[in-house]
Coordinates of C-alpha atoms and ligand atoms in Angstrom, one line a residue:
M1 CA 110.5 9.2 76.0
R2 CA 108.9 11.6 74.2
I3 CA 106.0 10.9 77.1
K4 CA 109.2 12.2 79.5
T5 CA 110.2 15.3 78.0
I6 CA 106.7 16.8 78.2
L7 CA 106.4 16.0 81.3
S8 CA 110.5 17.5 82.9
S9 CA 109.5 20.5 80.2
L10 CA 106.3 20.4 82.2
L11 CA 108.3 20.3 85.7
L12 CA 110.2 23.2 85.2
L13 CA 107.8 25.4 83.0
L14 CA 106.0 24.7 87.4
A15 CA 109.2 25.6 88.4
V16 CA 109.6 28.1 87.5
E17 CA 106.3 29.8 87.1
S18 CA 106.4 29.0 91.2
S19 CA 109.7 30.6 92.1
T20 CA 108.5 33.6 90.3
A21 CA 105.1 33.2 93.0
Q22 CA 106.9 33.6 95.5
P23 CA 108.2 37.1 97.7
T24 CA 110.8 39.0 96.0
D25 CA 112.7 39.2 99.3
D26 CA 115.6 39.2 96.7
S27 CA 115.1 42.8 95.3
V28 CA 118.2 44.2 95.8
H29 CA 116.7 47.5 97.4
L30 CA 115.2 44.8 100.6
T31 CA 119.7 44.6 100.8
M32 CA 119.3 45.7 104.8
G33 CA 115.4 43.8 105.3
N34 CA 111.7 43.8 105.1
P35 CA 110.5 45.6 108.4
S36 CA 107.4 45.2 108.2
R37 CA 107.4 41.9 106.9
A38 CA 105.1 43.2 103.4
T39 CA 104.1 40.8 101.9
T40 CA 102.0 40.4 97.9
D41 CA 99.0 38.7 98.7
P42 CA 96.6 41.0 98.6
N43 CA 94.9 40.2 101.7
N44 CA 97.4 41.3 103.3
S45 CA 96.1 45.2 102.2
D46 CA 97.4 47.3 105.0
N47 CA 101.1 45.6 104.6
F48 CA 101.5 45.3 100.6
L49 CA 104.4 44.6 99.0
I50 CA 105.4 45.6 95.9
V51 CA 108.9 45.6 94.4
K52 CA 109.3 48.4 92.1
P53 CA 113.5 48.5 89.7
Q54 CA 113.6 51.8 91.1
Y55 CA 112.7 50.5 94.6
T56 CA 110.9 48.5 97.1
L57 CA 107.3 49.5 99.2
S58 CA 105.2 48.4 101.7
Y59 CA 101.9 50.1 101.2
N60 CA 99.2 50.7 103.5
N61 CA 95.4 50.1 101.6
S62 CA 93.4 51.9 104.7
K63 CA 95.7 55.1 104.5
K64 CA 96.4 55.4 101.0
I65 CA 100.0 55.7 101.3
P66 CA 103.5 53.8 101.4
N67 CA 104.3 52.2 104.9
W68 CA 107.8 52.6 103.6
V69 CA 109.8 52.1 101.0
S70 CA 113.1 51.6 100.4
W71 CA 115.8 51.7 98.2
Q72 CA 119.7 51.9 97.2
L73 CA 121.5 54.8 96.3
N74 CA 125.2 54.9 94.5
K75 CA 126.8 56.5 91.6
N76 CA 125.0 54.0 88.9
W77 CA 121.1 55.5 90.0
L78 CA 122.2 59.4 89.0
G79 CA 123.0 61.0 86.1
N80 CA 121.5 64.6 84.5
E81 CA 118.0 62.7 84.1
R82 CA 115.9 66.5 84.2
R83 CA 112.2 65.5 86.7
C84 CA 110.0 63.4 84.3
G85 CA 107.2 65.8 87.3
N86 CA 104.7 63.1 86.2
F87 CA 102.4 62.0 89.0
K88 CA 100.4 59.8 88.3
P89 CA 98.9 56.6 90.2
D90 CA 100.1 53.1 90.6
P91 CA 99.2 50.8 87.7
A92 CA 100.8 47.4 90.2
L93 CA 98.3 47.8 93.1
P94 CA 95.9 45.2 92.8
S95 CA 92.6 46.7 91.4
S96 CA 90.5 46.4 94.5
F97 CA 93.2 48.7 96.2
R98 CA 92.2 52.2 96.9
R99 CA 95.2 54.3 95.1
A100 CA 95.8 57.7 95.6
L101 CA 95.3 60.4 92.6
P102 CA 97.5 62.9 92.9
T103 CA 94.6 65.7 92.2
E104 CA 93.8 64.4 96.1
Y105 CA 96.4 66.7 97.1
T106 CA 95.8 69.3 95.7
R107 CA 94.8 72.5 97.6
S108 CA 95.0 70.3 100.9
G109 CA 97.5 72.7 101.9
F110 CA 100.6 69.4 102.2
T111 CA 103.0 68.6 99.4
R112 CA 102.7 65.3 97.1
G113 CA 106.2 64.3 99.6
H114 CA 108.8 61.4 97.4
M115 CA 109.5 59.2 99.5
T116 CA 112.9 57.8 97.2
P117 CA 113.9 61.2 95.3
S118 CA 113.6 62.6 92.7
G119 CA 116.4 63.5 92.6
D120 CA 118.3 59.5 93.6
R121 CA 116.6 58.7 90.3
T122 CA 118.1 60.4 88.2
N123 CA 120.7 58.2 85.4
N124 CA 117.4 57.4 82.9
R125 CA 113.4 59.0 82.4
Q126 CA 112.7 55.6 83.2
N127 CA 114.2 55.8 86.7
N128 CA 113.1 58.8 87.1
C129 CA 109.5 58.7 86.6
A130 CA 109.4 55.1 88.4
T131 CA 109.2 58.3 91.9
F132 CA 106.3 59.9 90.5
L133 CA 104.1 57.1 91.7
M134 CA 101.6 57.9 93.6
T135 CA 103.0 54.8 96.1
N136 CA 106.1 56.8 96.7
I137 CA 104.8 59.2 97.9
I138 CA 102.8 60.8 101.6
P139 CA 101.9 64.0 102.0
Q140 CA 104.5 66.2 103.4
T141 CA 104.0 70.3 104.8
P142 CA 106.2 72.4 102.3
D143 CA 108.2 73.0 104.8
N144 CA 109.7 69.6 106.6
N145 CA 109.4 68.8 102.7
A146 CA 111.7 71.7 101.5
G147 CA 113.6 71.9 104.6
P148 CA 115.3 69.5 106.7
W149 CA 113.8 67.0 104.2
E150 CA 115.1 68.2 101.1
K151 CA 118.9 69.0 102.9
L152 CA 118.9 65.5 104.2
E153 CA 118.2 63.9 101.0
S154 CA 121.4 66.5 99.2
H155 CA 123.6 65.2 101.9
C156 CA 123.3 61.8 101.4
R157 CA 123.9 62.4 97.4
N158 CA 126.9 64.3 98.2
L159 CA 127.7 61.0 100.0
V160 CA 127.5 58.9 97.2
S161 CA 129.0 61.6 95.1
Q162 CA 132.0 60.7 97.7
G163 CA 132.2 57.2 96.0
K164 CA 129.7 55.6 99.2
E165 CA 126.5 53.6 98.7
L166 CA 123.4 53.8 101.0
Y167 CA 120.9 51.3 101.5
I168 CA 117.6 54.1 103.0
I169 CA 114.5 53.9 104.3
S170 CA 112.0 56.4 104.7
G171 CA 108.4 56.7 105.6
G172 CA 105.3 58.4 108.5
S173 CA 104.6 57.7 111.5
G174 CA 101.3 58.6 113.3
E175 CA 98.3 60.5 112.1
Q176 CA 98.2 63.7 112.9
R177 CA 94.7 63.9 109.8
T178 CA 93.2 63.0 106.7
I179 CA 93.3 65.0 103.2
A180 CA 91.0 64.2 100.3
V181 CA 87.6 62.4 100.7
D182 CA 89.3 59.6 100.1
K183 CA 90.4 60.1 103.0
I184 CA 94.5 60.0 102.9
S185 CA 96.6 59.9 106.3
V186 CA 99.0 62.5 106.2
P187 CA 101.6 61.7 109.3
E188 CA 103.1 62.8 112.4
K189 CA 106.2 62.9 111.6
T190 CA 108.4 61.5 108.8
W191 CA 111.6 59.5 109.7
K192 CA 114.1 58.1 107.9
V193 CA 117.0 55.3 107.9
V194 CA 120.7 55.5 105.8
V195 CA 123.9 53.1 105.9
V196 CA 126.6 54.4 104.8
L197 CA 129.1 51.6 103.3
D198 CA 132.5 52.3 101.8
R199 CA 131.9 51.8 98.6
P200 CA 129.2 50.2 96.4
G201 CA 129.4 46.2 96.6
L202 CA 130.4 46.0 99.3
G203 CA 126.3 45.2 100.3
L204 CA 125.1 43.5 104.0
G205 CA 129.0 41.9 104.6
G206 CA 130.0 45.6 104.5
V207 CA 128.1 46.4 107.6
I208 CA 130.4 46.5 110.7
Q209 CA 128.8 48.4 114.4
N210 CA 131.3 50.7 113.1
T211 CA 129.4 51.6 110.6
E212 CA 127.6 54.6 109.9
I213 CA 124.2 55.1 110.7
I214 CA 122.2 58.1 109.5
A215 CA 118.1 58.6 111.9
V216 CA 116.3 60.7 111.6
D217 CA 112.2 61.8 112.7
M218 CA 111.0 64.9 111.4
P219 CA 107.4 66.7 112.7
N220 CA 105.5 67.2 109.9
Q221 CA 104.4 70.5 110.4
Q222 CA 105.1 73.8 109.0
G223 CA 107.9 76.1 110.6
I224 CA 110.7 74.1 110.2
K225 CA 112.1 74.9 107.1
E226 CA 115.5 76.6 108.0
D227 CA 116.1 73.9 110.4
S228 CA 119.0 71.7 109.5
W229 CA 119.0 68.0 109.1
Q230 CA 120.6 67.3 112.2
E231 CA 118.9 68.8 114.6
Y232 CA 116.5 65.9 114.1
R233 CA 119.2 62.7 114.4
T234 CA 117.4 60.0 116.2
T235 CA 118.5 56.0 117.4
V236 CA 117.3 53.6 114.9
D237 CA 115.7 52.2 118.0
E238 CA 113.7 55.1 118.5
I239 CA 112.2 54.3 115.1
E240 CA 111.6 50.9 115.3
M241 CA 109.6 52.3 119.0
A242 CA 107.4 54.6 116.8
T243 CA 106.4 52.6 114.0
G244 CA 107.5 49.2 115.0
Y245 CA 108.8 47.4 112.0
D246 CA 112.2 45.5 113.1
L247 CA 115.0 47.6 110.5
L248 CA 117.7 46.2 109.3
S249 CA 116.8 42.5 110.4
N250 CA 119.3 41.3 107.0
I251 CA 122.3 43.0 109.9
P252 CA 123.2 39.9 112.3
K253 CA 121.9 40.3 115.8
T254 CA 125.2 41.8 117.4
T255 CA 125.5 44.4 115.4
Q256 CA 121.7 45.8 114.6
D257 CA 121.6 46.2 118.1
V258 CA 125.0 48.1 118.9
I259 CA 123.9 50.1 115.8
E260 CA 120.4 50.6 115.8
A261 CA 121.2 52.4 119.3
R262 CA 124.1 54.7 118.4
Ligands
MN1 MN1 111.2 66.0 98.8
MN2 MN1 116.7 46.0 113.7

């Protein structure tokens, strides 16, 4: 009897252990899918999945930037928290990985460009500071970052203030050059896809063929600061072709085909 009890507790422990070690594709930030099938296997170092409470990403160890970062945005994430501003290497990276230091961007001509914006995580200090981890950062030109890219970020928060819930994913594509001695890749373009749902809580089931989708692909160049984000609208299909990812892969295929071509 006693041995049986010990054995069943052991089995329970093993079950709990293996369930926590599984890929955490159930993150709310991956509601629309894991576009590169990133995994938590450290051998998969150029498509390494990092799940955080605040956002989820695929890290590219060769490029020292994320391939993509994905996050949910609704009114619960927004508040009055001030900008943390404390850029830091991400402690979640395995010790064998290359990690970008904030100082490697200094005087490079490129800004430390947030994927999940600081302004999307203002409900408390911990969540805001998480956006300053360097795995959420890519080198962006000042005019891209503070121009049309920022205008779309603001537009997204406006949608949230109207009651919407968004699922957002963004990243860079191509490589125009590297910066720093230890070579951080600078993408040629920056892309973003936003799924706009009418209210919080609808989830994947809330996506229909008429669901509003915003897709943009912007040159990571100077000289575009005054441009509107709308000038860079494209289709999800175009971004999939440029990146090789299957975006929105959790959405049923027939619906996915319609909204990605629009
Ligand atoms: Mn920015
Ligand atoms: Mn797709």
